Amino acid sequence: MNLHDISFTSRGLVVLDEIRLPHRKALTDILGGSGAYGGLSCSVSHATKEFKYTTPILAIQDSSLKNTPLLTSRAYHYLETPQNITIRLSSLLVLREKSGVPERPLIIWEPAPFSCTAENLQSCLDAVCMVDVFSPNHLDLAALFGQSRPAVADKDKIEAQALRFLDSGVGRDGKGTVIVRAGEHGCLVIARDTSPIWLPPFYRSRPGDTPHAKVVDPTGAGNAFLGAFAAGYLQTGSLV
């Protein structure tokens, strides 16, 4: 690989996961985090899970990109709060400009789950103009609209909520895309010039199988999905 031809850079977290499953031995010190999973190239079906950070989060400094090939990346993935995403993107674009890289990269924003609250809805609506792809999962999207965790995904409601962001103006000139990752229901892709499209999940239980029979843990599936999406989009220019 030519280090001066970087296609995708994740500005998410790298963490050591501790995975606890019912009636199984805990898995510890497992490499994870959105930064690690974002480089993978697949998505898996979601099972029910709970998640929390057990240690303080160490902030990623965008200044660390200075004088590195990563500053020329064609796409960036961020796992960030609405309050921080605009600051970080402004910093990134200034760094690129000063380094002689004026071309605007593809920006993918995955809102940090802990920031997906009704109090932050307007902040998210205001921030999406800075990014090319806004991609929450359906549970975080529901939380932004003040709804409790839905037992069953309501595709009509998910589409209506995604449209609220499109109406707010995603990306430059409102030409951005909303991708809602909905676990075993697949994903919704919608843009101003693209009618709502539902794509199937990477994995589905076959008839007679126990639901999620092959799913051990879905952590990182959404991050991996976005890494694969970025790679595919950069190669084809097609959202689907």
Short mmCIF file of N, CA and C in Angstrom, two decimals, residues 49 69 76 126 146 159 167 196 211 227:
data_model
loop_
_atom_site.label_atom_id
_atom_site.label_comp_id
_atom_site.label_asym_id
_atom_site.label_seq_id
_atom_site.Cartn_x
_atom_site.Cartn_y
_atom_site.Cartn_z
N LYS A 49 -28.06 -5.65 23.27
CA LYS A 49 -26.85 -5.50 24.07
C LYS A 49 -26.92 -4.23 24.88
N PRO A 69 0.74 11.09 6.35
CA PRO A 69 -0.04 10.78 5.15
C PRO A 69 -1.54 10.78 5.41
N TYR A 76 -13.01 10.52 5.87
CA TYR A 76 -12.82 10.48 7.32
C TYR A 76 -14.11 10.06 7.99
N ASP A 126 -28.32 21.07 13.47
CA ASP A 126 -27.49 22.20 13.07
C ASP A 126 -26.14 21.73 12.52
N GLY A 146 -36.38 11.63 21.50
CA GLY A 146 -36.99 11.46 22.81
C GLY A 146 -37.80 10.21 22.98
N GLU A 159 -37.93 6.44 8.61
CA GLU A 159 -37.86 7.27 7.41
C GLU A 159 -38.26 8.71 7.70
N ASP A 167 -34.28 17.52 5.66
CA ASP A 167 -34.92 18.83 5.55
C ASP A 167 -34.09 19.92 6.22
N PRO A 196 -36.17 6.85 -0.40
CA PRO A 196 -35.76 5.90 0.65
C PRO A 196 -35.54 4.50 0.10
N PRO A 211 -33.01 -17.37 16.01
CA PRO A 211 -32.64 -15.99 15.65
C PRO A 211 -31.27 -15.62 16.20
N GLY A 227 -17.06 1.83 7.38
CA GLY A 227 -15.77 1.71 6.70
C GLY A 227 -15.94 1.09 5.32
#
